[in-house]
């Protein structure tokens, strides 16, 4: 008899080997997630660093991060189908149908608290934040994507789409090697989430609880500006309105966040490099996914590619300042 599919096996692991009903929340090579009643089980990427993941799990359950990170139901990990797995309480995610209710201020306050957490009080050794590694994977995926030759009339195979690839690659070359995951990052730094977006917040308990950060796969020491970079990049590209951006930024600063300068100052000297990096990452994934599915870029994806074109015209960042 063949083994059960990964989601079913993951649900059974969550119930100590007993088959149980579940709902699939995500099923990707880098993360399969199932909901089993009030618990959520996750199978992490097969090539995940298991020792680093174990440390990240212990950090998530540490009292210093209470009220910031969702604590796991089990501080240890297991193995299902050769992939490391973890168990978490269920939290209600941000409602994508109600963007006006998105908890941008709460996200800013949570990031500030995370960045201010003394790393020497946490279980260790604290691994590096994996933001640059995610950019490297996005660029690799773009390199492996196959675009039809211009003029064939198939899928994304137009000169415009090939031009998008060139723009993303040129913007990537303008970044310092560490931001592309090709060299060691600057020493020091703060405890960072590493992959902050609204999908990384849940309300726990689900109905009336506080907002908390989830997903510790990329958690670690690094440049805290990286955690503000995705909303900063969206704002710079025109995907996030000024009012929302300022609510997020002001909440972060008011809570003592160290990555964007003091209240009232220009945040871009500290945020610019990380925002460029997240712009490149987002655009690289957008172009790769469009090529893989044989479609043209949508309006939002095109805006990120246009932002890469603007990045190419800016002076390159070869010598970044040490992280705050």
PDB file of C-alpha atoms in Angstrom:
ATOM      1  CA  UNK A   1       0.000   0.000   0.000  1.00  0.00           C
ATOM      2  CA  UNK A   2       1.371   3.412  -0.976  1.00  0.00           C
ATOM      3  CA  UNK A   3       1.814   5.991   1.781  1.00  0.00           C
ATOM      4  CA  UNK A   4      -0.873   8.678   2.151  1.00  0.00           C
ATOM      5  CA  UNK A   5      -0.446  11.957   0.320  1.00  0.00           C
ATOM      6  CA  UNK A   6       1.515  14.580   2.206  1.00  0.00           C
ATOM      7  CA  UNK A   7      -1.492  16.628   3.446  1.00  0.00           C
ATOM      8  CA  UNK A   8      -3.215  13.519   4.852  1.00  0.00           C
ATOM      9  CA  UNK A   9       0.021  12.272   6.405  1.00  0.00           C
ATOM     10  CA  UNK A  10       0.632  15.705   7.899  1.00  0.00           C
ATOM     11  CA  UNK A  11      -2.844  15.742   9.459  1.00  0.00           C
ATOM     12  CA  UNK A  12      -2.284  12.260  10.898  1.00  0.00           C
ATOM     13  CA  UNK A  13       1.053  13.383  12.385  1.00  0.00           C
ATOM     14  CA  UNK A  14      -0.718  16.286  14.069  1.00  0.00           C
ATOM     15  CA  UNK A  15      -3.103  13.767  15.681  1.00  0.00           C
ATOM     16  CA  UNK A  16      -0.314  11.419  16.852  1.00  0.00           C
ATOM     17  CA  UNK A  17      -0.873   8.986  14.012  1.00  0.00           C
ATOM     18  CA  UNK A  18      -4.672   8.955  13.895  1.00  0.00           C
ATOM     19  CA  UNK A  19      -6.309   9.855  10.567  1.00  0.00           C
ATOM     20  CA  UNK A  20      -8.409  12.982  10.888  1.00  0.00           C
ATOM     21  CA  UNK A  21     -10.270  15.508   8.783  1.00  0.00           C
ATOM     22  CA  UNK A  22      -8.295  18.473   7.542  1.00  0.00           C
ATOM     23  CA  UNK A  23      -8.386  21.410   5.163  1.00  0.00           C
ATOM     24  CA  UNK A  24      -5.416  22.270   2.956  1.00  0.00           C
ATOM     25  CA  UNK A  25      -4.345  25.896   3.435  1.00  0.00           C
ATOM     26  CA  UNK A  26      -1.271  25.716   1.170  1.00  0.00           C
ATOM     27  CA  UNK A  27       0.466  23.004  -0.823  1.00  0.00           C
ATOM     28  CA  UNK A  28       3.791  24.099  -2.316  1.00  0.00           C
ATOM     29  CA  UNK A  29       7.239  22.568  -2.487  1.00  0.00           C
ATOM     30  CA  UNK A  30       8.441  25.039   0.145  1.00  0.00           C
ATOM     31  CA  UNK A  31       5.459  24.735   2.484  1.00  0.00           C
ATOM     32  CA  UNK A  32       2.447  22.454   2.790  1.00  0.00           C
ATOM     33  CA  UNK A  33      -0.014  23.566   5.477  1.00  0.00           C
ATOM     34  CA  UNK A  34      -3.153  21.836   6.732  1.00  0.00           C
ATOM     35  CA  UNK A  35      -5.722  22.930   9.301  1.00  0.00           C
ATOM     36  CA  UNK A  36      -6.965  20.238  11.664  1.00  0.00           C
ATOM     37  CA  UNK A  37      -9.626  21.733  13.906  1.00  0.00           C
ATOM     38  CA  UNK A  38      -7.858  24.251  16.139  1.00  0.00           C
ATOM     39  CA  UNK A  39      -4.362  23.191  15.052  1.00  0.00           C
ATOM     40  CA  UNK A  40      -2.280  23.897  11.958  1.00  0.00           C
ATOM     41  CA  UNK A  41       0.459  21.529  10.798  1.00  0.00           C
ATOM     42  CA  UNK A  42       3.158  22.640   8.386  1.00  0.00           C
ATOM     43  CA  UNK A  43       5.604  20.649   6.293  1.00  0.00           C
ATOM     44  CA  UNK A  44       8.599  22.883   5.625  1.00  0.00           C
ATOM     45  CA  UNK A  45      10.828  22.722   2.556  1.00  0.00           C
ATOM     46  CA  UNK A  46      12.638  19.410   2.148  1.00  0.00           C
ATOM     47  CA  UNK A  47      16.012  21.168   2.001  1.00  0.00           C
ATOM     48  CA  UNK A  48      15.356  23.335   5.083  1.00  0.00           C
ATOM     49  CA  UNK A  49      18.201  23.643   7.577  1.00  0.00           C
ATOM     50  CA  UNK A  50      16.715  21.512  10.338  1.00  0.00           C
ATOM     51  CA  UNK A  51      19.046  22.714  13.069  1.00  0.00           C
ATOM     52  CA  UNK A  52      18.255  26.344  12.250  1.00  0.00           C
ATOM     53  CA  UNK A  53      14.533  25.559  12.091  1.00  0.00           C
ATOM     54  CA  UNK A  54      14.729  23.944  15.534  1.00  0.00           C
ATOM     55  CA  UNK A  55      16.290  27.138  16.938  1.00  0.00           C
ATOM     56  CA  UNK A  56      13.626  29.267  15.244  1.00  0.00           C
ATOM     57  CA  UNK A  57      10.910  27.117  16.798  1.00  0.00           C
ATOM     58  CA  UNK A  58      12.410  27.589  20.255  1.00  0.00           C
ATOM     59  CA  UNK A  59      12.624  31.337  19.679  1.00  0.00           C
ATOM     60  CA  UNK A  60       8.937  31.441  18.678  1.00  0.00           C
ATOM     61  CA  UNK A  61       8.038  29.780  21.979  1.00  0.00           C
ATOM     62  CA  UNK A  62      10.338  31.937  24.125  1.00  0.00           C
ATOM     63  CA  UNK A  63       8.722  34.310  26.673  1.00  0.00           C
ATOM     64  CA  UNK A  64      10.639  37.269  25.220  1.00  0.00           C
ATOM     65  CA  UNK A  65       8.520  36.972  22.048  1.00  0.00           C
ATOM     66  CA  UNK A  66       5.162  36.516  23.804  1.00  0.00           C
ATOM     67  CA  UNK A  67       2.640  38.791  22.137  1.00  0.00           C
ATOM     68  CA  UNK A  68       4.838  39.119  19.039  1.00  0.00           C
ATOM     69  CA  UNK A  69       5.217  35.648  17.497  1.00  0.00           C
ATOM     70  CA  UNK A  70       2.575  32.927  17.490  1.00  0.00           C
ATOM     71  CA  UNK A  71       4.003  30.234  19.804  1.00  0.00           C
ATOM     72  CA  UNK A  72       4.067  26.649  18.493  1.00  0.00           C
ATOM     73  CA  UNK A  73       2.005  23.879  20.068  1.00  0.00           C
ATOM     74  CA  UNK A  74       5.129  21.739  20.040  1.00  0.00           C
ATOM     75  CA  UNK A  75       8.521  23.393  20.333  1.00  0.00           C
ATOM     76  CA  UNK A  76      10.171  20.473  18.558  1.00  0.00           C
ATOM     77  CA  UNK A  77       9.824  19.380  14.938  1.00  0.00           C
ATOM     78  CA  UNK A  78       8.904  16.037  13.403  1.00  0.00           C
ATOM     79  CA  UNK A  79       9.382  14.450   9.988  1.00  0.00           C
ATOM     80  CA  UNK A  80       6.715  13.477   7.444  1.00  0.00           C
ATOM     81  CA  UNK A  81       7.585  12.251   3.945  1.00  0.00           C
ATOM     82  CA  UNK A  82      11.157  13.336   4.551  1.00  0.00           C
ATOM     83  CA  UNK A  83      10.197  16.928   5.321  1.00  0.00           C
ATOM     84  CA  UNK A  84      10.524  18.673   8.690  1.00  0.00           C
ATOM     85  CA  UNK A  85       7.117  19.462  10.197  1.00  0.00           C
ATOM     86  CA  UNK A  86       5.795  21.724  12.943  1.00  0.00           C
ATOM     87  CA  UNK A  87       2.514  22.231  14.807  1.00  0.00           C
ATOM     88  CA  UNK A  88       0.832  25.551  15.606  1.00  0.00           C
ATOM     89  CA  UNK A  89      -2.466  26.837  16.998  1.00  0.00           C
ATOM     90  CA  UNK A  90      -4.938  28.106  14.422  1.00  0.00           C
ATOM     91  CA  UNK A  91      -5.117  31.869  14.034  1.00  0.00           C
ATOM     92  CA  UNK A  92      -7.501  33.821  11.807  1.00  0.00           C
ATOM     93  CA  UNK A  93      -5.683  35.386   8.829  1.00  0.00           C
ATOM     94  CA  UNK A  94      -6.155  38.817   7.295  1.00  0.00           C
ATOM     95  CA  UNK A  95      -9.348  38.893   5.232  1.00  0.00           C
ATOM     96  CA  UNK A  96      -8.291  39.480   1.594  1.00  0.00           C
ATOM     97  CA  UNK A  97     -11.821  40.671   0.766  1.00  0.00           C
ATOM     98  CA  UNK A  98     -11.538  43.573   3.217  1.00  0.00           C
ATOM     99  CA  UNK A  99      -8.252  45.331   2.416  1.00  0.00           C
ATOM    100  CA  UNK A 100      -9.337  48.427   4.318  1.00  0.00           C
ATOM    101  CA  UNK A 101      -9.284  46.405   7.535  1.00  0.00           C
ATOM    102  CA  UNK A 102      -5.724  45.149   7.036  1.00  0.00           C
ATOM    103  CA  UNK A 103      -3.779  45.565  10.302  1.00  0.00           C
ATOM    104  CA  UNK A 104      -0.979  47.782   9.015  1.00  0.00           C
ATOM    105  CA  UNK A 105      -0.494  49.588  12.337  1.00  0.00           C
ATOM    106  CA  UNK A 106      -0.368  46.294  14.214  1.00  0.00           C
ATOM    107  CA  UNK A 107       2.186  44.995  11.710  1.00  0.00           C
ATOM    108  CA  UNK A 108       4.364  48.028  12.366  1.00  0.00           C
ATOM    109  CA  UNK A 109       4.158  47.655  16.134  1.00  0.00           C
ATOM    110  CA  UNK A 110       4.907  43.921  15.979  1.00  0.00           C
ATOM    111  CA  UNK A 111       7.951  44.492  13.796  1.00  0.00           C
ATOM    112  CA  UNK A 112       9.245  47.167  16.167  1.00  0.00           C
ATOM    113  CA  UNK A 113       8.913  44.772  19.113  1.00  0.00           C
ATOM    114  CA  UNK A 114      10.637  41.998  17.163  1.00  0.00           C
ATOM    115  CA  UNK A 115      13.526  44.248  16.143  1.00  0.00           C
ATOM    116  CA  UNK A 116      13.995  45.495  19.712  1.00  0.00           C
ATOM    117  CA  UNK A 117      14.217  41.993  21.213  1.00  0.00           C
ATOM    118  CA  UNK A 118      17.744  41.405  22.618  1.00  0.00           C
ATOM    119  CA  UNK A 119      19.139  38.439  20.714  1.00  0.00           C
ATOM    120  CA  UNK A 120      21.405  37.434  23.598  1.00  0.00           C
ATOM    121  CA  UNK A 121      18.306  36.564  25.640  1.00  0.00           C
ATOM    122  CA  UNK A 122      17.073  34.046  23.053  1.00  0.00           C
ATOM    123  CA  UNK A 123      17.847  30.387  22.419  1.00  0.00           C
ATOM    124  CA  UNK A 124      20.762  30.111  20.050  1.00  0.00           C
ATOM    125  CA  UNK A 125      22.785  30.229  18.081  1.00  0.00           C
ATOM    126  CA  UNK A 126      20.328  32.575  16.346  1.00  0.00           C
ATOM    127  CA  UNK A 127      20.615  31.874  12.591  1.00  0.00           C
ATOM    128  CA  UNK A 128      20.882  34.632   9.991  1.00  0.00           C
ATOM    129  CA  UNK A 129      17.736  36.143   8.531  1.00  0.00           C
ATOM    130  CA  UNK A 130      16.997  34.480   5.187  1.00  0.00           C
ATOM    131  CA  UNK A 131      15.666  37.451   3.232  1.00  0.00           C
ATOM    132  CA  UNK A 132      18.630  37.608   0.820  1.00  0.00           C
ATOM    133  CA  UNK A 133      18.342  33.843   0.281  1.00  0.00           C
ATOM    134  CA  UNK A 134      14.755  34.344  -0.881  1.00  0.00           C
ATOM    135  CA  UNK A 135      15.914  36.944  -3.392  1.00  0.00           C
ATOM    136  CA  UNK A 136      18.540  34.499  -4.646  1.00  0.00           C
ATOM    137  CA  UNK A 137      15.870  31.820  -5.118  1.00  0.00           C
ATOM    138  CA  UNK A 138      13.637  34.250  -7.003  1.00  0.00           C
ATOM    139  CA  UNK A 139      16.474  35.140  -9.384  1.00  0.00           C
ATOM    140  CA  UNK A 140      17.262  31.457  -9.871  1.00  0.00           C
ATOM    141  CA  UNK A 141      13.627  30.751 -10.696  1.00  0.00           C
ATOM    142  CA  UNK A 142      13.682  33.572 -13.224  1.00  0.00           C
ATOM    143  CA  UNK A 143      16.833  32.128 -14.793  1.00  0.00           C
ATOM    144  CA  UNK A 144      15.125  28.732 -15.180  1.00  0.00           C
ATOM    145  CA  UNK A 145      11.890  30.133 -16.620  1.00  0.00           C
ATOM    146  CA  UNK A 146      11.496  29.552 -20.351  1.00  0.00           C
ATOM    147  CA  UNK A 147      10.054  32.366 -22.429  1.00  0.00           C
ATOM    148  CA  UNK A 148       9.085  31.619 -26.032  1.00  0.00           C
ATOM    149  CA  UNK A 149      11.084  33.499 -28.624  1.00  0.00           C
ATOM    150  CA  UNK A 150       9.716  36.939 -29.492  1.00  0.00           C
ATOM    151  CA  UNK A 151       7.318  36.894 -32.396  1.00  0.00           C
ATOM    152  CA  UNK A 152       6.097  33.312 -31.934  1.00  0.00           C
ATOM    153  CA  UNK A 153       2.720  34.471 -30.628  1.00  0.00           C
ATOM    154  CA  UNK A 154       2.890  32.009 -27.721  1.00  0.00           C
ATOM    155  CA  UNK A 155       2.270  32.975 -24.114  1.00  0.00           C
ATOM    156  CA  UNK A 156       4.585  35.697 -22.853  1.00  0.00           C
ATOM    157  CA  UNK A 157       6.992  35.438 -25.749  1.00  0.00           C
ATOM    158  CA  UNK A 158       7.038  39.099 -26.701  1.00  0.00           C
ATOM    159  CA  UNK A 159       9.831  41.601 -26.808  1.00  0.00           C
ATOM    160  CA  UNK A 160       8.147  43.328 -23.864  1.00  0.00           C
ATOM    161  CA  UNK A 161       8.418  40.228 -21.676  1.00  0.00           C
ATOM    162  CA  UNK A 162      12.041  39.642 -22.634  1.00  0.00           C
ATOM    163  CA  UNK A 163      12.662  43.274 -21.821  1.00  0.00           C
ATOM    164  CA  UNK A 164      11.174  42.646 -18.367  1.00  0.00           C
ATOM    165  CA  UNK A 165      13.729  39.895 -17.761  1.00  0.00           C
ATOM    166  CA  UNK A 166      16.553  42.228 -18.759  1.00  0.00           C
ATOM    167  CA  UNK A 167      15.240  44.978 -16.471  1.00  0.00           C
ATOM    168  CA  UNK A 168      14.999  42.647 -13.462  1.00  0.00           C
ATOM    169  CA  UNK A 169      18.472  41.236 -14.023  1.00  0.00           C
ATOM    170  CA  UNK A 170      19.973  44.684 -14.443  1.00  0.00           C
ATOM    171  CA  UNK A 171      18.305  45.891 -11.234  1.00  0.00           C
ATOM    172  CA  UNK A 172      19.647  42.828  -9.421  1.00  0.00           C
ATOM    173  CA  UNK A 173      23.176  43.609 -10.575  1.00  0.00           C
ATOM    174  CA  UNK A 174      22.890  47.081  -9.034  1.00  0.00           C
ATOM    175  CA  UNK A 175      22.505  45.533  -5.566  1.00  0.00           C
ATOM    176  CA  UNK A 176      25.436  44.583  -3.328  1.00  0.00           C
ATOM    177  CA  UNK A 177      26.318  40.890  -3.425  1.00  0.00           C
ATOM    178  CA  UNK A 178      25.095  40.233   0.133  1.00  0.00           C
ATOM    179  CA  UNK A 179      21.579  41.434  -0.737  1.00  0.00           C
ATOM    180  CA  UNK A 180      21.482  38.866  -3.570  1.00  0.00           C
ATOM    181  CA  UNK A 181      22.556  36.092  -1.186  1.00  0.00           C
ATOM    182  CA  UNK A 182      25.972  35.858  -2.864  1.00  0.00           C
ATOM    183  CA  UNK A 183      28.119  37.067   0.050  1.00  0.00           C
ATOM    184  CA  UNK A 184      28.011  37.288   3.829  1.00  0.00           C
ATOM    185  CA  UNK A 185      25.621  39.979   5.108  1.00  0.00           C
ATOM    186  CA  UNK A 186      26.830  42.905   7.223  1.00  0.00           C
ATOM    187  CA  UNK A 187      27.734  41.856  10.740  1.00  0.00           C
ATOM    188  CA  UNK A 188      25.357  42.365  13.639  1.00  0.00           C
ATOM    189  CA  UNK A 189      21.806  43.448  13.143  1.00  0.00           C
ATOM    190  CA  UNK A 190      18.486  42.772  14.839  1.00  0.00           C
ATOM    191  CA  UNK A 191      16.076  39.877  15.109  1.00  0.00           C
ATOM    192  CA  UNK A 192      14.127  40.015  11.844  1.00  0.00           C
ATOM    193  CA  UNK A 193      11.144  38.160  10.423  1.00  0.00           C
ATOM    194  CA  UNK A 194      12.695  37.886   6.968  1.00  0.00           C
ATOM    195  CA  UNK A 195       9.514  37.589   4.869  1.00  0.00           C
ATOM    196  CA  UNK A 196       7.026  40.134   6.161  1.00  0.00           C
ATOM    197  CA  UNK A 197       3.719  40.581   4.333  1.00  0.00           C
ATOM    198  CA  UNK A 198       0.088  40.680   5.476  1.00  0.00           C
ATOM    199  CA  UNK A 199      -0.246  36.924   5.041  1.00  0.00           C
ATOM    200  CA  UNK A 200       2.183  36.560   7.930  1.00  0.00           C
ATOM    201  CA  UNK A 201      -0.257  37.960  10.489  1.00  0.00           C
ATOM    202  CA  UNK A 202      -3.032  36.091  12.250  1.00  0.00           C
ATOM    203  CA  UNK A 203      -5.423  36.938  15.044  1.00  0.00           C
ATOM    204  CA  UNK A 204      -5.108  34.514  17.960  1.00  0.00           C
ATOM    205  CA  UNK A 205      -7.370  33.379  19.498  1.00  0.00           C
ATOM    206  CA  UNK A 206      -9.076  33.432  16.147  1.00  0.00           C
ATOM    207  CA  UNK A 207     -12.067  35.654  16.887  1.00  0.00           C
ATOM    208  CA  UNK A 208     -11.087  38.132  19.562  1.00  0.00           C
ATOM    209  CA  UNK A 209      -7.344  37.730  20.027  1.00  0.00           C
ATOM    210  CA  UNK A 210      -4.444  40.026  19.246  1.00  0.00           C
ATOM    211  CA  UNK A 211      -2.565  40.073  15.963  1.00  0.00           C
ATOM    212  CA  UNK A 212       0.636  38.013  15.962  1.00  0.00           C
ATOM    213  CA  UNK A 213       3.364  37.243  13.439  1.00  0.00           C
ATOM    214  CA  UNK A 214       3.604  33.719  12.006  1.00  0.00           C
ATOM    215  CA  UNK A 215       6.014  31.733   9.805  1.00  0.00           C
ATOM    216  CA  UNK A 216       9.489  31.550  11.301  1.00  0.00           C
ATOM    217  CA  UNK A 217      11.189  29.888   8.323  1.00  0.00           C
ATOM    218  CA  UNK A 218      13.229  33.023   7.564  1.00  0.00           C
ATOM    219  CA  UNK A 219      13.554  34.408  11.109  1.00  0.00           C
ATOM    220  CA  UNK A 220      17.031  35.441  12.229  1.00  0.00           C
ATOM    221  CA  UNK A 221      19.609  38.161  12.699  1.00  0.00           C
ATOM    222  CA  UNK A 222      19.906  40.681   9.904  1.00  0.00           C
ATOM    223  CA  UNK A 223      19.225  44.161   8.614  1.00  0.00           C
ATOM    224  CA  UNK A 224      15.860  45.198  10.126  1.00  0.00           C
ATOM    225  CA  UNK A 225      15.041  47.441   7.159  1.00  0.00           C
ATOM    226  CA  UNK A 226      14.434  44.224   5.210  1.00  0.00           C
ATOM    227  CA  UNK A 227      11.198  43.682   7.138  1.00  0.00           C
ATOM    228  CA  UNK A 228       9.879  47.072   6.050  1.00  0.00           C
ATOM    229  CA  UNK A 229      11.045  46.635   2.486  1.00  0.00           C
ATOM    230  CA  UNK A 230       8.012  44.960   0.923  1.00  0.00           C
ATOM    231  CA  UNK A 231       5.499  47.675   1.906  1.00  0.00           C
ATOM    232  CA  UNK A 232       8.149  50.287   1.085  1.00  0.00           C
ATOM    233  CA  UNK A 233       8.613  48.752  -2.369  1.00  0.00           C
ATOM    234  CA  UNK A 234       4.851  48.598  -2.924  1.00  0.00           C
ATOM    235  CA  UNK A 235       4.552  52.256  -1.950  1.00  0.00           C
ATOM    236  CA  UNK A 236       7.406  53.263  -4.265  1.00  0.00           C
ATOM    237  CA  UNK A 237       5.845  51.281  -7.138  1.00  0.00           C
ATOM    238  CA  UNK A 238       2.390  52.783  -6.602  1.00  0.00           C
ATOM    239  CA  UNK A 239       0.754  49.625  -5.227  1.00  0.00           C
ATOM    240  CA  UNK A 240       0.281  51.011  -1.698  1.00  0.00           C
ATOM    241  CA  UNK A 241      -1.346  54.364  -1.069  1.00  0.00           C
ATOM    242  CA  UNK A 242       0.370  57.106   0.896  1.00  0.00           C
ATOM    243  CA  UNK A 243      -2.056  56.983   3.831  1.00  0.00           C
ATOM    244  CA  UNK A 244      -1.581  53.247   4.380  1.00  0.00           C
ATOM    245  CA  UNK A 245       2.193  53.504   4.085  1.00  0.00           C
ATOM    246  CA  UNK A 246       2.353  56.329   6.622  1.00  0.00           C
ATOM    247  CA  UNK A 247       0.085  54.472   9.074  1.00  0.00           C
ATOM    248  CA  UNK A 248       2.446  51.502   8.943  1.00  0.00           C
ATOM    249  CA  UNK A 249       5.623  53.600   9.122  1.00  0.00           C
ATOM    250  CA  UNK A 250       4.371  55.887  11.915  1.00  0.00           C
ATOM    251  CA  UNK A 251       3.235  52.924  14.020  1.00  0.00           C
ATOM    252  CA  UNK A 252       6.632  51.274  13.616  1.00  0.00           C
ATOM    253  CA  UNK A 253       8.503  54.413  14.591  1.00  0.00           C
ATOM    254  CA  UNK A 254       6.202  55.246  17.504  1.00  0.00           C
ATOM    255  CA  UNK A 255       6.852  51.767  18.917  1.00  0.00           C
ATOM    256  CA  UNK A 256      10.601  52.347  18.871  1.00  0.00           C
ATOM    257  CA  UNK A 257      11.431  50.494  15.667  1.00  0.00           C
ATOM    258  CA  UNK A 258      15.105  51.062  14.774  1.00  0.00           C
ATOM    259  CA  UNK A 259      15.050  50.586  10.991  1.00  0.00           C
ATOM    260  CA  UNK A 260      13.537  53.770   9.553  1.00  0.00           C
ATOM    261  CA  UNK A 261      15.066  56.702  11.418  1.00  0.00           C
ATOM    262  CA  UNK A 262      13.301  58.847  14.049  1.00  0.00           C
ATOM    263  CA  UNK A 263       9.731  60.119  13.616  1.00  0.00           C
ATOM    264  CA  UNK A 264       9.553  63.000  11.183  1.00  0.00           C
ATOM    265  CA  UNK A 265      12.776  62.145   9.346  1.00  0.00           C
ATOM    266  CA  UNK A 266      13.172  60.841   5.795  1.00  0.00           C
ATOM    267  CA  UNK A 267      13.047  57.010   6.039  1.00  0.00           C
ATOM    268  CA  UNK A 268      14.504  56.303   2.596  1.00  0.00           C
ATOM    269  CA  UNK A 269      18.219  56.536   3.385  1.00  0.00           C
ATOM    270  CA  UNK A 270      17.726  53.478   5.618  1.00  0.00           C
ATOM    271  CA  UNK A 271      15.009  51.704   3.613  1.00  0.00           C
ATOM    272  CA  UNK A 272      16.103  52.299   0.031  1.00  0.00           C
ATOM    273  CA  UNK A 273      18.485  49.361  -0.423  1.00  0.00           C
ATOM    274  CA  UNK A 274      16.129  46.791   1.105  1.00  0.00           C
ATOM    275  CA  UNK A 275      13.184  48.218  -0.851  1.00  0.00           C
ATOM    276  CA  UNK A 276      15.167  47.841  -4.071  1.00  0.00           C
ATOM    277  CA  UNK A 277      15.980  44.246  -3.171  1.00  0.00           C
ATOM    278  CA  UNK A 278      12.333  43.358  -2.490  1.00  0.00           C
ATOM    279  CA  UNK A 279      11.299  45.085  -5.711  1.00  0.00           C
ATOM    280  CA  UNK A 280      13.712  42.865  -7.638  1.00  0.00           C
ATOM    281  CA  UNK A 281      12.508  39.766  -5.791  1.00  0.00           C
ATOM    282  CA  UNK A 282       8.837  40.539  -6.439  1.00  0.00           C
ATOM    283  CA  UNK A 283       9.426  41.349 -10.093  1.00  0.00           C
ATOM    284  CA  UNK A 284      11.592  38.265 -10.653  1.00  0.00           C
ATOM    285  CA  UNK A 285       8.887  35.989  -9.252  1.00  0.00           C
ATOM    286  CA  UNK A 286       6.203  37.795 -11.246  1.00  0.00           C
ATOM    287  CA  UNK A 287       8.018  37.373 -14.557  1.00  0.00           C
ATOM    288  CA  UNK A 288       8.930  33.754 -13.787  1.00  0.00           C
ATOM    289  CA  UNK A 289       5.370  32.815 -12.827  1.00  0.00           C
ATOM    290  CA  UNK A 290       3.953  34.515 -15.909  1.00  0.00           C
ATOM    291  CA  UNK A 291       6.372  32.607 -18.118  1.00  0.00           C
ATOM    292  CA  UNK A 292       5.619  29.301 -16.408  1.00  0.00           C
ATOM    293  CA  UNK A 293       1.878  29.736 -16.901  1.00  0.00           C
ATOM    294  CA  UNK A 294       2.135  31.157 -20.415  1.00  0.00           C
ATOM    295  CA  UNK A 295       0.462  34.471 -19.676  1.00  0.00           C
ATOM    296  CA  UNK A 296       1.298  38.141 -19.854  1.00  0.00           C
ATOM    297  CA  UNK A 297       2.154  40.231 -16.802  1.00  0.00           C
ATOM    298  CA  UNK A 298      -0.816  41.810 -15.062  1.00  0.00           C
ATOM    299  CA  UNK A 299      -0.923  45.485 -14.119  1.00  0.00           C
ATOM    300  CA  UNK A 300       0.550  45.069 -10.631  1.00  0.00           C
ATOM    301  CA  UNK A 301       3.368  42.853 -11.921  1.00  0.00           C
ATOM    302  CA  UNK A 302       4.128  45.348 -14.666  1.00  0.00           C
ATOM    303  CA  UNK A 303       4.431  48.127 -12.072  1.00  0.00           C
ATOM    304  CA  UNK A 304       7.115  46.132 -10.236  1.00  0.00           C
ATOM    305  CA  UNK A 305       9.045  45.586 -13.466  1.00  0.00           C
ATOM    306  CA  UNK A 306       8.761  49.307 -14.233  1.00  0.00           C
ATOM    307  CA  UNK A 307      10.210  49.967 -10.774  1.00  0.00           C
ATOM    308  CA  UNK A 308      13.184  47.745 -11.694  1.00  0.00           C
ATOM    309  CA  UNK A 309      13.734  49.900 -14.775  1.00  0.00           C
ATOM    310  CA  UNK A 310      13.879  52.977 -12.542  1.00  0.00           C
ATOM    311  CA  UNK A 311      16.294  51.206 -10.174  1.00  0.00           C
ATOM    312  CA  UNK A 312      18.744  50.632 -13.020  1.00  0.00           C
ATOM    313  CA  UNK A 313      18.975  54.399 -13.526  1.00  0.00           C
ATOM    314  CA  UNK A 314      19.923  54.976  -9.872  1.00  0.00           C
ATOM    315  CA  UNK A 315      23.459  54.815  -8.443  1.00  0.00           C
ATOM    316  CA  UNK A 316      24.307  51.242  -7.329  1.00  0.00           C
ATOM    317  CA  UNK A 317      24.637  50.422  -3.636  1.00  0.00           C
ATOM    318  CA  UNK A 318      28.028  48.788  -3.359  1.00  0.00           C
ATOM    319  CA  UNK A 319      28.940  49.722   0.219  1.00  0.00           C
ATOM    320  CA  UNK A 320      25.840  49.511   2.459  1.00  0.00           C
ATOM    321  CA  UNK A 321      25.810  51.129   5.833  1.00  0.00           C
ATOM    322  CA  UNK A 322      25.925  48.793   8.839  1.00  0.00           C
ATOM    323  CA  UNK A 323      22.427  47.751   9.980  1.00  0.00           C
ATOM    324  CA  UNK A 324      20.761  49.812  12.686  1.00  0.00           C
TER     325      UNK A 324
END
